[in-house]
Amino acid sequence: MFLNSRVVALVLAVVVAAVTTAFLSLVPEVSDQALLVAALLSFAATYLLLYITFEFLVFKEIGEIYKVLNKMRKKDFSFIDAGDSSNTNNPLKRINREIYNYGVNRNKEIEDLRRLEVFRREFLADVSHELKTPVFAAQGFVHTLLDGAVDDKKVRMKFLKRAAKSLDNLDSLIHDLLTLSQIEIGEIKMHLEHFDIVRTAHEVIDQLENKVEKKGLEIGLDNEYPDPIFVHADAERIYRVLINLISNAIKYTHKGRIDLGFEVKGNEVRVFVRDTGVGIPTEDLDRIFERFFRVDKSRSKDSGGTGLGLAIVKHILEAHDTHVGVVSTVNKGSVFSFKLPIGQSTEEMEEEANQELELLEVKDA
Ligand code: ADP
């Protein structure tokens, strides 16, 4: 570029030297030699001063700003340290950093929006596909019946049962989808309370015992827990989490047993569900909590799985500021676990309330 720091300094230095010499030449006793020295000195001093100022303080920083903008255009955000723009006195440096930070933030927002858009599209496609399967199946059975199969008593019952099963699957799917979206948009508030998780575990086991027996499996607590273990959580949602985890354990276990257990450590209790089932390959462990992800699609659908059970578990536990962990070995089994904060028993809560009351009474007195 023609207008660089050297040219600008040169032009200004010539002007300053000319003005200084012209001014000095007005003084009668100054000799030509002195005028020449003054011209050279003022030229050299001005040139150096301006050159250094422009080169190091202005042009260099403006050049950096151009570089930043150019790289941003190419979506390269890896070239500058995004330090705090407030810790430098140089306003051009500050502008440069502000531009960089602004660019990085905008780029991140755009990336997030793109990712969300892809996610939304994939989710829509997944939901349509999942809804289509049971609807098509039920439709097929009903139409076959209407086309004449209804007259055959044996076929009639068989097809009606199959249509009913497809509609049941559809019902579970819609129910799970609604639960998931309600949790996500925060429509379902968590109602934290103090309750005995051992008792909840017994209730879940009682509810699923039939299914366990039908598959010839065993289910129970891994140890005897004679005393209650109080936790502070949403009892209804944790019940749902256990139902989902144990239902999965039943679905994906063909022989052996399912154990539910607790480990109390400090102010937390770790709840775990262990099975001796088919296990999950290591590469799928991170993905099983995604909606509609299934390790073995046909097996999950045959057993009535919606592909949303673990996504619901994950969301409920995240709403409790905790998360679900899983350890699994293929053909050996899996352990799903999560932690909850220890709660108070009814007696402890009553005692605390009494103490607070006494404190209030003392204050009033
Ligand atoms: P699904 O309705 O298909 O069971 P989930 O979200 O509950 O959906 O589970 C996602 C996938 O994780 C399942 O399809 C299955 O492949 C795998 N999975 C979940 N729990 C277990 C388990 N206890 N043992 C083996 N695989 C499991």
mmCIF file of C-alpha atoms and ligand atoms in Angstrom:
data_model
loop_
_atom_site.group_PDB
_atom_site.id
_atom_site.type_symbol
_atom_site.label_atom_id
_atom_site.label_comp_id
_atom_site.label_asym_id
_atom_site.label_seq_id
_atom_site.Cartn_x
_atom_site.Cartn_y
_atom_site.Cartn_z
ATOM 1 C CA MET A 1 0.000 0.000 0.000
ATOM 2 C CA PHE A 2 1.305 3.479 -0.912
ATOM 3 C CA LEU A 3 0.181 5.058 2.338
ATOM 4 C CA ASN A 4 2.398 3.245 4.800
ATOM 5 C CA SER A 5 4.062 4.565 7.960
ATOM 6 C CA ARG A 6 7.351 5.370 6.155
ATOM 7 C CA VAL A 7 5.739 7.496 3.434
ATOM 8 C CA VAL A 8 3.533 9.396 5.881
ATOM 9 C CA ALA A 9 6.533 10.057 8.193
ATOM 10 C CA LEU A 10 8.648 11.175 5.202
ATOM 11 C CA VAL A 11 6.040 13.632 3.899
ATOM 12 C CA LEU A 12 5.358 15.104 7.333
ATOM 13 C CA ALA A 13 9.113 15.313 8.126
ATOM 14 C CA VAL A 14 9.723 17.237 4.866
ATOM 15 C CA VAL A 15 6.882 19.623 5.728
ATOM 16 C CA VAL A 16 8.163 20.183 9.285
ATOM 17 C CA ALA A 17 11.769 20.667 8.061
ATOM 18 C CA ALA A 18 10.571 23.142 5.397
ATOM 19 C CA VAL A 19 8.474 25.146 7.867
ATOM 20 C CA THR A 20 11.304 25.202 10.449
ATOM 21 C CA THR A 21 13.892 26.303 7.840
ATOM 22 C CA ALA A 22 11.552 28.920 6.394
ATOM 23 C CA PHE A 23 10.895 30.259 9.853
ATOM 24 C CA LEU A 24 14.635 30.343 10.729
ATOM 25 C CA SER A 25 15.510 32.024 7.419
ATOM 26 C CA LEU A 26 13.483 35.049 8.570
ATOM 27 C CA VAL A 27 16.192 35.690 11.202
ATOM 28 C CA PRO A 28 18.859 37.790 9.337
ATOM 29 C CA GLU A 29 22.036 36.647 11.190
ATOM 30 C CA VAL A 30 21.452 32.847 10.590
ATOM 31 C CA SER A 31 23.907 31.501 8.020
ATOM 32 C CA ASP A 32 23.022 29.144 5.155
ATOM 33 C CA GLN A 33 25.038 26.382 6.787
ATOM 34 C CA ALA A 34 23.065 26.730 10.021
ATOM 35 C CA LEU A 35 19.840 26.662 7.990
ATOM 36 C CA LEU A 36 20.927 23.448 6.303
ATOM 37 C CA VAL A 37 21.846 21.810 9.619
ATOM 38 C CA ALA A 38 18.528 22.920 11.140
ATOM 39 C CA ALA A 39 16.636 21.536 8.121
ATOM 40 C CA LEU A 40 18.457 18.211 8.287
ATOM 41 C CA LEU A 41 18.097 17.919 12.039
ATOM 42 C CA SER A 42 14.401 18.768 12.098
ATOM 43 C CA PHE A 43 13.795 16.408 9.136
ATOM 44 C CA ALA A 44 15.669 13.528 10.806
ATOM 45 C CA ALA A 45 14.104 14.054 14.229
ATOM 46 C CA THR A 46 10.562 14.425 12.861
ATOM 47 C CA TYR A 47 10.963 11.478 10.508
ATOM 48 C CA LEU A 48 12.215 9.171 13.244
ATOM 49 C CA LEU A 49 9.604 10.293 15.733
ATOM 50 C CA LEU A 50 6.713 9.968 13.322
ATOM 51 C CA TYR A 51 7.937 6.743 11.808
ATOM 52 C CA ILE A 52 8.276 5.060 15.199
ATOM 53 C CA THR A 53 4.929 6.410 16.349
ATOM 54 C CA PHE A 54 3.092 5.312 13.207
ATOM 55 C CA GLU A 55 4.853 2.028 12.778
ATOM 56 C CA PHE A 56 4.615 0.777 16.331
ATOM 57 C CA LEU A 57 1.539 2.475 17.671
ATOM 58 C CA VAL A 58 -0.823 2.978 14.774
ATOM 59 C CA PHE A 59 -0.019 1.031 11.597
ATOM 60 C CA LYS A 60 1.034 -2.109 13.409
ATOM 61 C CA GLU A 61 -2.194 -2.228 15.412
ATOM 62 C CA ILE A 62 -4.345 -1.336 12.413
ATOM 63 C CA GLY A 63 -2.524 -4.072 10.488
ATOM 64 C CA GLU A 64 -3.394 -6.468 13.313
ATOM 65 C CA ILE A 65 -7.044 -5.422 13.105
ATOM 66 C CA TYR A 66 -7.030 -6.158 9.369
ATOM 67 C CA LYS A 67 -5.396 -9.509 10.030
ATOM 68 C CA VAL A 68 -8.039 -10.331 12.635
ATOM 69 C CA LEU A 69 -10.872 -9.351 10.299
ATOM 70 C CA ASN A 70 -9.376 -11.327 7.438
ATOM 71 C CA LYS A 71 -8.953 -14.440 9.509
ATOM 72 C CA MET A 72 -12.456 -14.067 10.905
ATOM 73 C CA ARG A 73 -13.790 -13.960 7.384
ATOM 74 C CA LYS A 74 -12.078 -17.306 6.850
ATOM 75 C CA LYS A 75 -13.562 -18.562 10.149
ATOM 76 C CA ASP A 76 -10.158 -18.954 11.715
ATOM 77 C CA PHE A 77 -10.444 -18.172 15.415
ATOM 78 C CA SER A 78 -7.296 -19.814 16.642
ATOM 79 C CA PHE A 79 -4.728 -17.139 16.123
ATOM 80 C CA ILE A 80 -4.939 -14.669 18.950
ATOM 81 C CA ASP A 81 -5.178 -14.992 22.687
ATOM 82 C CA ALA A 82 -8.615 -13.790 23.676
ATOM 83 C CA GLY A 83 -7.284 -12.000 26.699
ATOM 84 C CA ASP A 84 -9.179 -9.501 28.716
ATOM 85 C CA SER A 85 -9.366 -6.324 26.626
ATOM 86 C CA SER A 86 -9.483 -4.193 29.746
ATOM 87 C CA ASN A 87 -5.887 -4.933 30.799
ATOM 88 C CA THR A 88 -4.170 -2.832 28.104
ATOM 89 C CA ASN A 89 -3.957 0.937 27.768
ATOM 90 C CA ASN A 90 -3.577 0.864 24.011
ATOM 91 C CA PRO A 91 -7.031 1.732 22.590
ATOM 92 C CA LEU A 92 -6.245 0.092 19.228
ATOM 93 C CA LYS A 93 -5.234 -3.133 20.932
ATOM 94 C CA ARG A 94 -8.440 -2.962 22.926
ATOM 95 C CA ILE A 95 -10.521 -2.463 19.792
ATOM 96 C CA ASN A 96 -8.709 -5.389 18.176
ATOM 97 C CA ARG A 97 -9.516 -7.672 21.082
ATOM 98 C CA GLU A 98 -13.095 -6.466 21.273
ATOM 99 C CA ILE A 99 -13.551 -7.256 17.578
ATOM 100 C CA TYR A 100 -12.025 -10.677 18.085
ATOM 101 C CA ASN A 101 -14.197 -11.457 21.122
ATOM 102 C CA TYR A 102 -17.287 -10.215 19.313
ATOM 103 C CA GLY A 103 -16.467 -12.410 16.315
ATOM 104 C CA VAL A 104 -15.866 -15.471 18.470
ATOM 105 C CA ASN A 105 -19.164 -15.007 20.318
ATOM 106 C CA ARG A 106 -21.183 -14.438 17.140
ATOM 107 C CA ASN A 107 -19.553 -17.450 15.536
ATOM 108 C CA LYS A 108 -20.428 -19.587 18.563
ATOM 109 C CA GLU A 109 -24.041 -18.406 18.447
ATOM 110 C CA ILE A 110 -24.269 -19.240 14.751
ATOM 111 C CA GLU A 111 -22.759 -22.687 15.360
ATOM 112 C CA ASP A 112 -25.223 -23.309 18.215
ATOM 113 C CA LEU A 113 -28.163 -22.275 16.030
ATOM 114 C CA ARG A 114 -26.947 -24.530 13.216
ATOM 115 C CA ARG A 115 -26.564 -27.463 15.586
ATOM 116 C CA LEU A 116 -30.055 -26.828 16.996
ATOM 117 C CA GLU A 117 -31.496 -26.679 13.514
ATOM 118 C CA VAL A 118 -29.892 -30.012 12.582
ATOM 119 C CA PHE A 119 -31.094 -31.491 15.869
ATOM 120 C CA ARG A 120 -34.643 -30.192 15.283
ATOM 121 C CA ARG A 121 -34.735 -31.647 11.782
ATOM 122 C CA GLU A 122 -33.384 -35.005 12.906
ATOM 123 C CA PHE A 123 -35.795 -35.104 15.827
ATOM 124 C CA LEU A 124 -38.766 -34.376 13.582
ATOM 125 C CA ALA A 125 -37.680 -37.108 11.177
ATOM 126 C CA ASP A 126 -37.175 -39.555 14.079
ATOM 127 C CA VAL A 127 -40.568 -38.771 15.631
ATOM 128 C CA SER A 128 -42.357 -39.175 12.289
ATOM 129 C CA HIS A 129 -40.604 -42.469 11.711
ATOM 130 C CA GLU A 130 -41.367 -43.757 15.208
ATOM 131 C CA LEU A 131 -45.037 -42.751 14.946
ATOM 132 C CA LYS A 132 -45.367 -44.246 11.493
ATOM 133 C CA THR A 133 -44.293 -47.731 12.554
ATOM 134 C CA PRO A 134 -47.134 -48.582 14.995
ATOM 135 C CA VAL A 135 -49.731 -46.660 12.963
ATOM 136 C CA PHE A 136 -48.863 -48.562 9.770
ATOM 137 C CA ALA A 137 -48.898 -51.873 11.621
ATOM 138 C CA ALA A 138 -52.313 -51.252 13.225
ATOM 139 C CA GLN A 139 -53.661 -49.924 9.917
ATOM 140 C CA GLY A 140 -52.478 -53.062 8.108
ATOM 141 C CA PHE A 141 -54.178 -55.410 10.584
ATOM 142 C CA VAL A 142 -57.465 -53.465 10.569
ATOM 143 C CA HIS A 143 -57.588 -53.293 6.754
ATOM 144 C CA THR A 144 -56.836 -57.020 6.437
ATOM 145 C CA LEU A 145 -59.733 -57.687 8.793
ATOM 146 C CA LEU A 146 -62.025 -55.387 6.793
ATOM 147 C CA ASP A 147 -60.980 -57.099 3.568
ATOM 148 C CA GLY A 148 -62.455 -60.375 4.792
ATOM 149 C CA ALA A 149 -60.193 -61.818 7.460
ATOM 150 C CA VAL A 150 -62.833 -60.805 10.002
ATOM 151 C CA ASP A 151 -64.879 -63.883 9.036
ATOM 152 C CA ASP A 152 -62.154 -66.235 10.174
ATOM 153 C CA LYS A 153 -62.507 -66.433 13.959
ATOM 154 C CA LYS A 154 -58.899 -67.491 14.610
ATOM 155 C CA VAL A 155 -57.317 -64.866 12.386
ATOM 156 C CA ARG A 156 -59.704 -62.229 13.697
ATOM 157 C CA MET A 157 -58.512 -62.549 17.295
ATOM 158 C CA LYS A 158 -54.861 -62.750 16.283
ATOM 159 C CA PHE A 159 -55.026 -59.621 14.146
ATOM 160 C CA LEU A 160 -57.062 -57.680 16.668
ATOM 161 C CA LYS A 161 -54.510 -58.491 19.363
ATOM 162 C CA ARG A 162 -51.661 -57.359 17.121
ATOM 163 C CA ALA A 163 -53.455 -54.136 16.217
ATOM 164 C CA ALA A 164 -54.076 -53.511 19.918
ATOM 165 C CA LYS A 165 -50.383 -54.094 20.715
ATOM 166 C CA SER A 166 -49.324 -51.590 18.028
ATOM 167 C CA LEU A 167 -51.746 -49.029 19.414
ATOM 168 C CA ASP A 168 -50.414 -49.659 22.940
ATOM 169 C CA ASN A 169 -46.898 -48.968 21.646
ATOM 170 C CA LEU A 170 -48.166 -45.784 20.038
ATOM 171 C CA ASP A 171 -49.736 -44.757 23.323
ATOM 172 C CA SER A 172 -46.469 -45.351 25.244
ATOM 173 C CA LEU A 173 -44.527 -43.404 22.630
ATOM 174 C CA ILE A 174 -46.841 -40.388 22.794
ATOM 175 C CA HIS A 175 -46.822 -40.541 26.573
ATOM 176 C CA ASP A 176 -42.998 -40.598 26.695
ATOM 177 C CA LEU A 177 -42.725 -37.800 24.133
ATOM 178 C CA LEU A 178 -45.077 -35.624 26.159
ATOM 179 C CA THR A 179 -43.175 -36.316 29.389
ATOM 180 C CA LEU A 180 -39.868 -35.495 27.727
ATOM 181 C CA SER A 181 -41.061 -32.234 26.193
ATOM 182 C CA GLN A 182 -42.770 -31.170 29.421
ATOM 183 C CA ILE A 183 -39.563 -31.745 31.404
ATOM 184 C CA GLU A 184 -37.530 -29.926 28.754
ATOM 185 C CA ILE A 185 -39.662 -26.807 28.652
ATOM 186 C CA GLY A 186 -39.777 -26.815 32.441
ATOM 187 C CA GLU A 187 -43.523 -27.421 32.603
ATOM 188 C CA ILE A 188 -42.995 -30.204 35.109
ATOM 189 C CA LYS A 189 -41.577 -28.728 38.284
ATOM 190 C CA MET A 190 -39.654 -30.997 40.615
ATOM 191 C CA HIS A 191 -41.346 -31.345 44.018
ATOM 192 C CA LEU A 192 -38.507 -32.071 46.379
ATOM 193 C CA GLU A 193 -39.397 -33.942 49.535
ATOM 194 C CA HIS A 194 -37.792 -36.266 52.064
ATOM 195 C CA PHE A 195 -38.664 -39.908 51.454
ATOM 196 C CA ASP A 196 -37.351 -43.412 52.072
ATOM 197 C CA ILE A 197 -35.713 -44.687 48.870
ATOM 198 C CA VAL A 198 -35.634 -48.289 50.189
ATOM 199 C CA ARG A 199 -39.408 -48.231 50.381
ATOM 200 C CA THR A 200 -39.645 -46.797 46.836
ATOM 201 C CA ALA A 201 -37.367 -49.618 45.635
ATOM 202 C CA HIS A 202 -39.689 -52.233 47.196
ATOM 203 C CA GLU A 203 -42.690 -50.608 45.494
ATOM 204 C CA VAL A 204 -40.943 -50.655 42.104
ATOM 205 C CA ILE A 205 -39.935 -54.294 42.554
ATOM 206 C CA ASP A 206 -43.519 -55.219 43.497
ATOM 207 C CA GLN A 207 -44.854 -53.479 40.411
ATOM 208 C CA LEU A 208 -42.470 -55.215 38.029
ATOM 209 C CA GLU A 209 -42.338 -58.632 39.697
ATOM 210 C CA ASN A 210 -44.834 -60.141 37.238
ATOM 211 C CA LYS A 211 -42.706 -59.214 34.231
ATOM 212 C CA VAL A 212 -39.598 -60.583 35.957
ATOM 213 C CA GLU A 213 -41.283 -63.895 36.718
ATOM 214 C CA LYS A 214 -42.600 -64.218 33.179
ATOM 215 C CA LYS A 215 -39.039 -64.059 31.898
ATOM 216 C CA GLY A 216 -37.790 -66.528 34.519
ATOM 217 C CA LEU A 217 -35.513 -63.923 36.129
ATOM 218 C CA GLU A 218 -34.970 -62.950 39.728
ATOM 219 C CA ILE A 219 -35.162 -59.492 41.238
ATOM 220 C CA GLY A 220 -34.356 -58.071 44.655
ATOM 221 C CA LEU A 221 -32.214 -55.773 46.763
ATOM 222 C CA ASP A 222 -28.495 -56.599 46.755
ATOM 223 C CA ASN A 223 -28.375 -56.471 50.553
ATOM 224 C CA GLU A 224 -30.635 -56.269 53.513
ATOM 225 C CA TYR A 225 -31.538 -52.701 54.315
ATOM 226 C CA PRO A 226 -33.273 -52.904 57.659
ATOM 227 C CA ASP A 227 -33.218 -49.120 58.192
ATOM 228 C CA PRO A 228 -34.810 -46.577 55.896
ATOM 229 C CA ILE A 229 -32.527 -44.396 53.727
ATOM 230 C CA PHE A 230 -34.022 -40.953 53.421
ATOM 231 C CA VAL A 231 -33.243 -38.905 50.336
ATOM 232 C CA HIS A 232 -34.206 -35.375 49.313
ATOM 233 C CA ALA A 233 -35.686 -35.582 45.803
ATOM 234 C CA ASP A 234 -38.915 -35.703 43.800
ATOM 235 C CA ALA A 235 -40.364 -39.051 44.911
ATOM 236 C CA GLU A 236 -42.666 -39.490 41.901
ATOM 237 C CA ARG A 237 -39.916 -38.762 39.365
ATOM 238 C CA ILE A 238 -37.356 -40.970 41.093
ATOM 239 C CA TYR A 239 -39.962 -43.740 41.068
ATOM 240 C CA ARG A 240 -40.205 -43.203 37.303
ATOM 241 C CA VAL A 241 -36.406 -43.337 36.962
ATOM 242 C CA LEU A 242 -36.275 -46.659 38.797
ATOM 243 C CA ILE A 243 -39.177 -48.064 36.766
ATOM 244 C CA ASN A 244 -37.386 -47.137 33.525
ATOM 245 C CA LEU A 245 -34.016 -48.534 34.621
ATOM 246 C CA ILE A 246 -35.463 -51.789 35.951
ATOM 247 C CA SER A 247 -37.792 -52.224 32.949
ATOM 248 C CA ASN A 248 -34.700 -51.947 30.738
ATOM 249 C CA ALA A 249 -32.817 -54.406 32.922
ATOM 250 C CA ILE A 250 -35.707 -56.860 32.470
ATOM 251 C CA LYS A 251 -35.961 -56.228 28.720
ATOM 252 C CA TYR A 252 -32.277 -56.744 28.068
ATOM 253 C CA THR A 253 -31.610 -59.661 30.430
ATOM 254 C CA HIS A 254 -32.358 -63.229 29.413
ATOM 255 C CA LYS A 255 -31.081 -65.116 32.395
ATOM 256 C CA GLY A 256 -29.801 -64.262 35.821
ATOM 257 C CA ARG A 257 -30.923 -61.567 38.185
ATOM 258 C CA ILE A 258 -31.530 -57.890 38.647
ATOM 259 C CA ASP A 259 -30.350 -56.179 41.807
ATOM 260 C CA LEU A 260 -31.130 -52.824 43.247
ATOM 261 C CA GLY A 261 -28.761 -51.408 45.824
ATOM 262 C CA PHE A 262 -27.655 -48.386 47.798
ATOM 263 C CA GLU A 263 -24.322 -47.039 49.026
ATOM 264 C CA VAL A 264 -24.371 -44.222 51.528
ATOM 265 C CA LYS A 265 -21.302 -41.984 51.485
ATOM 266 C CA GLY A 266 -21.224 -38.728 53.426
ATOM 267 C CA ASN A 267 -24.259 -36.664 52.474
ATOM 268 C CA GLU A 268 -25.088 -38.728 49.413
ATOM 269 C CA VAL A 269 -26.528 -42.076 48.527
ATOM 270 C CA ARG A 270 -25.612 -43.895 45.339
ATOM 271 C CA VAL A 271 -28.542 -45.851 43.936
ATOM 272 C CA PHE A 272 -27.734 -48.584 41.443
ATOM 273 C CA VAL A 273 -29.554 -51.085 39.229
ATOM 274 C CA ARG A 274 -27.429 -54.062 38.187
ATOM 275 C CA ASP A 275 -28.347 -56.739 35.682
ATOM 276 C CA THR A 276 -26.745 -59.817 34.164
ATOM 277 C CA GLY A 277 -28.037 -59.021 30.691
ATOM 278 C CA VAL A 278 -26.726 -58.522 27.175
ATOM 279 C CA GLY A 279 -24.639 -55.474 28.106
ATOM 280 C CA ILE A 280 -23.853 -52.439 25.952
ATOM 281 C CA PRO A 281 -20.828 -52.071 23.631
ATOM 282 C CA THR A 282 -18.379 -49.405 24.890
ATOM 283 C CA GLU A 283 -18.777 -47.270 21.760
ATOM 284 C CA ASP A 284 -22.543 -46.959 22.402
ATOM 285 C CA LEU A 285 -22.355 -46.102 26.089
ATOM 286 C CA ASP A 286 -22.399 -42.337 25.470
ATOM 287 C CA ARG A 287 -25.223 -42.541 22.984
ATOM 288 C CA ILE A 288 -27.821 -44.632 24.811
ATOM 289 C CA PHE A 289 -29.173 -41.512 26.553
ATOM 290 C CA GLU A 290 -29.985 -39.862 23.213
ATOM 291 C CA ARG A 291 -33.598 -39.946 22.093
ATOM 292 C CA PHE A 292 -34.453 -42.947 19.936
ATOM 293 C CA PHE A 293 -30.956 -44.390 20.101
ATOM 294 C CA ARG A 294 -31.041 -48.168 20.371
ATOM 295 C CA VAL A 295 -28.139 -50.578 20.369
ATOM 296 C CA ASP A 296 -30.264 -53.252 18.738
ATOM 297 C CA LYS A 297 -33.265 -51.665 17.027
ATOM 298 C CA SER A 298 -35.305 -54.781 16.426
ATOM 299 C CA ARG A 299 -34.844 -56.145 19.932
ATOM 300 C CA SER A 300 -35.904 -52.885 21.551
ATOM 301 C CA LYS A 301 -39.024 -52.566 19.394
ATOM 302 C CA ASP A 302 -40.022 -56.201 19.896
ATOM 303 C CA SER A 303 -40.012 -55.639 23.622
ATOM 304 C CA GLY A 304 -42.144 -52.493 23.314
ATOM 305 C CA GLY A 305 -39.295 -50.001 23.798
ATOM 306 C CA THR A 306 -39.950 -46.413 22.738
ATOM 307 C CA GLY A 307 -36.265 -45.460 22.684
ATOM 308 C CA LEU A 308 -37.041 -42.601 25.073
ATOM 309 C CA GLY A 309 -36.738 -44.299 28.471
ATOM 310 C CA LEU A 310 -33.119 -43.373 29.172
ATOM 311 C CA ALA A 311 -33.548 -39.835 27.732
ATOM 312 C CA ILE A 312 -36.312 -39.322 30.311
ATOM 313 C CA VAL A 313 -34.091 -40.760 33.078
ATOM 314 C CA LYS A 314 -31.280 -38.387 32.078
ATOM 315 C CA HIS A 315 -33.552 -35.334 32.081
ATOM 316 C CA ILE A 316 -35.146 -36.141 35.425
ATOM 317 C CA LEU A 317 -31.763 -36.644 37.080
ATOM 318 C CA GLU A 318 -30.362 -33.463 35.514
ATOM 319 C CA ALA A 319 -33.319 -31.589 36.987
ATOM 320 C CA HIS A 320 -32.065 -32.934 40.356
ATOM 321 C CA ASP A 321 -28.541 -31.579 39.615
ATOM 322 C CA THR A 322 -27.196 -35.088 39.339
ATOM 323 C CA HIS A 323 -26.569 -37.487 36.479
ATOM 324 C CA VAL A 324 -26.871 -41.130 35.534
ATOM 325 C CA GLY A 325 -23.745 -43.232 35.076
ATOM 326 C CA VAL A 326 -23.376 -46.594 33.381
ATOM 327 C CA VAL A 327 -20.789 -49.346 33.382
ATOM 328 C CA SER A 328 -21.371 -52.299 31.105
ATOM 329 C CA THR A 329 -19.736 -55.382 29.640
ATOM 330 C CA VAL A 330 -21.210 -57.106 26.607
ATOM 331 C CA ASN A 331 -22.787 -60.476 27.495
ATOM 332 C CA LYS A 332 -22.071 -59.926 31.180
ATOM 333 C CA GLY A 333 -24.401 -57.138 32.219
ATOM 334 C CA SER A 334 -24.782 -53.468 33.076
ATOM 335 C CA VAL A 335 -24.893 -51.237 36.122
ATOM 336 C CA PHE A 336 -26.798 -47.961 35.952
ATOM 337 C CA SER A 337 -26.349 -45.631 38.922
ATOM 338 C CA PHE A 338 -27.045 -42.121 40.159
ATOM 339 C CA LYS A 339 -26.520 -40.141 43.352
ATOM 340 C CA LEU A 340 -29.078 -38.329 45.484
ATOM 341 C CA PRO A 341 -28.618 -36.101 48.519
ATOM 342 C CA ILE A 342 -29.399 -37.682 51.878
ATOM 343 C CA GLY A 343 -32.678 -36.392 53.334
ATOM 344 C CA GLN A 344 -34.234 -36.235 56.767
ATOM 345 C CA SER A 345 -36.602 -38.654 58.436
ATOM 346 C CA THR A 346 -39.991 -37.431 59.687
ATOM 347 C CA GLU A 347 -38.657 -37.441 63.273
ATOM 348 C CA GLU A 348 -35.620 -35.394 62.298
ATOM 349 C CA MET A 349 -37.800 -32.886 60.494
ATOM 350 C CA GLU A 350 -40.141 -32.651 63.502
ATOM 351 C CA GLU A 351 -37.178 -32.162 65.815
ATOM 352 C CA GLU A 352 -35.800 -29.406 63.597
ATOM 353 C CA ALA A 353 -39.182 -27.707 63.436
ATOM 354 C CA ASN A 354 -39.450 -27.863 67.251
ATOM 355 C CA GLN A 355 -35.991 -26.363 67.654
ATOM 356 C CA GLU A 356 -36.901 -23.513 65.309
ATOM 357 C CA LEU A 357 -40.095 -22.943 67.259
ATOM 358 C CA GLU A 358 -38.168 -22.840 70.556
ATOM 359 C CA LEU A 359 -35.714 -20.356 69.061
ATOM 360 C CA LEU A 360 -38.597 -18.125 67.951
ATOM 361 C CA GLU A 361 -40.175 -18.307 71.387
ATOM 362 C CA VAL A 362 -36.870 -17.325 73.053
ATOM 363 C CA LYS A 363 -36.543 -14.385 70.638
ATOM 364 C CA ASP A 364 -40.136 -13.231 71.315
ATOM 365 C CA ALA A 365 -39.547 -13.444 75.073
HETATM 366 P P1 ADP B 1 -35.679 -48.544 24.725
HETATM 367 O O1 ADP B 1 -37.111 -48.166 24.788
HETATM 368 O O2 ADP B 1 -35.220 -48.898 23.366
HETATM 369 O O3 ADP B 1 -35.308 -49.512 25.782
HETATM 370 P P2 ADP B 1 -34.087 -46.649 26.235
HETATM 371 O O4 ADP B 1 -33.890 -45.186 26.045
HETATM 372 O O5 ADP B 1 -34.675 -47.099 27.519
HETATM 373 O O6 ADP B 1 -34.929 -47.144 24.998
HETATM 374 O O7 ADP B 1 -32.693 -47.370 26.040
HETATM 375 C C1 ADP B 1 -31.884 -47.050 24.922
HETATM 376 C C2 ADP B 1 -31.069 -48.250 24.488
HETATM 377 O O8 ADP B 1 -30.071 -48.537 25.468
HETATM 378 C C3 ADP B 1 -31.874 -49.538 24.360
HETATM 379 O O9 ADP B 1 -32.471 -49.638 23.107
HETATM 380 C C4 ADP B 1 -30.821 -50.602 24.595
HETATM 381 O O10 ADP B 1 -30.151 -50.860 23.392
HETATM 382 C C5 ADP B 1 -29.835 -49.933 25.546
HETATM 383 N N1 ADP B 1 -30.066 -50.347 26.974
HETATM 384 C C6 ADP B 1 -30.711 -49.655 27.923
HETATM 385 N N2 ADP B 1 -30.687 -50.301 29.100
HETATM 386 C C7 ADP B 1 -29.989 -51.445 28.891
HETATM 387 C C8 ADP B 1 -29.619 -52.553 29.722
HETATM 388 N N3 ADP B 1 -29.931 -52.618 31.029
HETATM 389 N N4 ADP B 1 -28.883 -53.543 29.145
HETATM 390 C C9 ADP B 1 -28.527 -53.486 27.829
HETATM 391 N N5 ADP B 1 -28.869 -52.481 26.998
HETATM 392 C C10 ADP B 1 -29.599 -51.475 27.514
#
